[in-house]
Amino acid sequence: MAGGLRSSPIPQQEMADRAANTSSRRNAEETETLRSKLVDQHISMLNYPDPLKPRAPLQVYPQGITPEMEARWLQMLKKNGV
């Protein structure tokens, strides 16, 4: 039977599985390669504060203003009922 269907020694499902495994393995390797290039190799989490830990409120005063001046003004506002 010339030109007839030939049966392969490996079933088609098994060949498809092998191709899928090779493809997914290749994708995983490429992903790891790209990820390693994108990640900063010199970063250390020890250099950063814990983002979940509560922090003290930031007190930034304009030049020439002290916390004592702010306390006095707040006292004056409280005294005047504002």
CSV table of C-alpha atoms in Angstrom, one decimal, residues 4-75:
chain,number,residue,atom,x,y,z
A,4,GLY,CA,-0.9,4.6,3.1
A,5,LEU,CA,-0.9,5.7,6.7
A,6,ARG,CA,2.1,4.5,8.6
A,7,SER,CA,1.9,3.8,12.3
A,8,SER,CA,4.7,5.3,14.3
A,9,PRO,CA,6.4,3.3,17.0
A,10,ILE,CA,5.6,6.2,19.4
A,11,PRO,CA,1.9,7.1,19.9
A,12,GLN,CA,1.0,10.6,18.9
A,13,GLN,CA,-0.2,11.6,22.4
A,14,GLU,CA,3.2,10.7,23.8
A,15,MET,CA,5.0,12.7,21.1
A,16,ALA,CA,2.7,15.7,21.9
A,17,ASP,CA,3.5,15.3,25.6
A,18,ARG,CA,7.2,15.3,24.9
A,19,ALA,CA,6.9,18.4,22.8
A,20,ALA,CA,4.9,20.2,25.5
A,21,ASN,CA,7.4,19.2,28.2
A,22,THR,CA,10.3,20.4,26.1
A,23,SER,CA,8.5,23.7,25.3
A,24,SER,CA,7.5,24.3,28.9
A,25,ARG,CA,11.1,23.5,30.1
A,26,ARG,CA,12.5,25.9,27.5
A,27,ASN,CA,10.1,28.6,28.6
A,28,ALA,CA,11.0,28.1,32.3
A,29,GLU,CA,14.7,28.3,31.5
A,30,GLU,CA,14.2,31.5,29.5
A,31,THR,CA,12.1,33.0,32.2
A,32,GLU,CA,14.7,32.2,34.9
A,33,THR,CA,17.4,33.7,32.6
A,34,LEU,CA,15.5,36.9,32.1
A,35,ARG,CA,14.5,37.2,35.8
A,36,SER,CA,18.2,36.8,36.8
A,37,LYS,CA,19.1,39.7,34.5
A,38,LEU,CA,16.3,41.9,35.8
A,39,VAL,CA,16.9,41.4,39.5
A,40,ASP,CA,19.4,43.7,41.1
A,41,GLN,CA,22.2,41.4,42.3
A,42,HIS,CA,23.4,43.9,44.9
A,43,ILE,CA,20.2,44.6,46.8
A,44,SER,CA,19.8,43.5,50.4
A,45,MET,CA,16.5,43.6,52.3
A,46,LEU,CA,18.6,44.2,55.4
A,47,ASN,CA,19.2,47.8,54.3
A,48,TYR,CA,15.4,48.6,54.3
A,49,PRO,CA,13.1,49.0,57.3
A,50,ASP,CA,10.2,46.5,57.8
A,51,PRO,CA,7.3,48.0,55.8
A,52,LEU,CA,4.7,46.4,58.2
A,53,LYS,CA,6.3,47.8,61.3
A,54,PRO,CA,4.7,51.1,62.6
A,55,ARG,CA,6.9,54.1,62.2
A,56,ALA,CA,7.2,57.3,64.3
A,57,PRO,CA,5.4,60.3,62.7
A,58,LEU,CA,7.7,62.4,60.6
A,59,GLN,CA,8.1,65.9,62.1
A,60,VAL,CA,9.5,68.3,59.5
A,61,TYR,CA,9.5,71.9,60.5
A,62,PRO,CA,10.3,74.8,58.2
A,63,GLN,CA,13.7,76.5,58.8
A,64,GLY,CA,13.6,78.6,62.0
A,65,ILE,CA,10.5,76.8,63.5
A,66,THR,CA,11.0,74.6,66.5
A,67,PRO,CA,8.7,72.1,68.2
A,68,GLU,CA,8.4,74.5,71.2
A,69,MET,CA,7.1,77.2,68.8
A,70,GLU,CA,4.5,74.7,67.4
A,71,ALA,CA,3.5,73.7,71.0
A,72,ARG,CA,3.0,77.4,71.9
A,73,TRP,CA,0.9,78.1,68.8
A,74,LEU,CA,-1.3,75.0,69.4
A,75,GLN,CA,-1.8,76.1,73.0
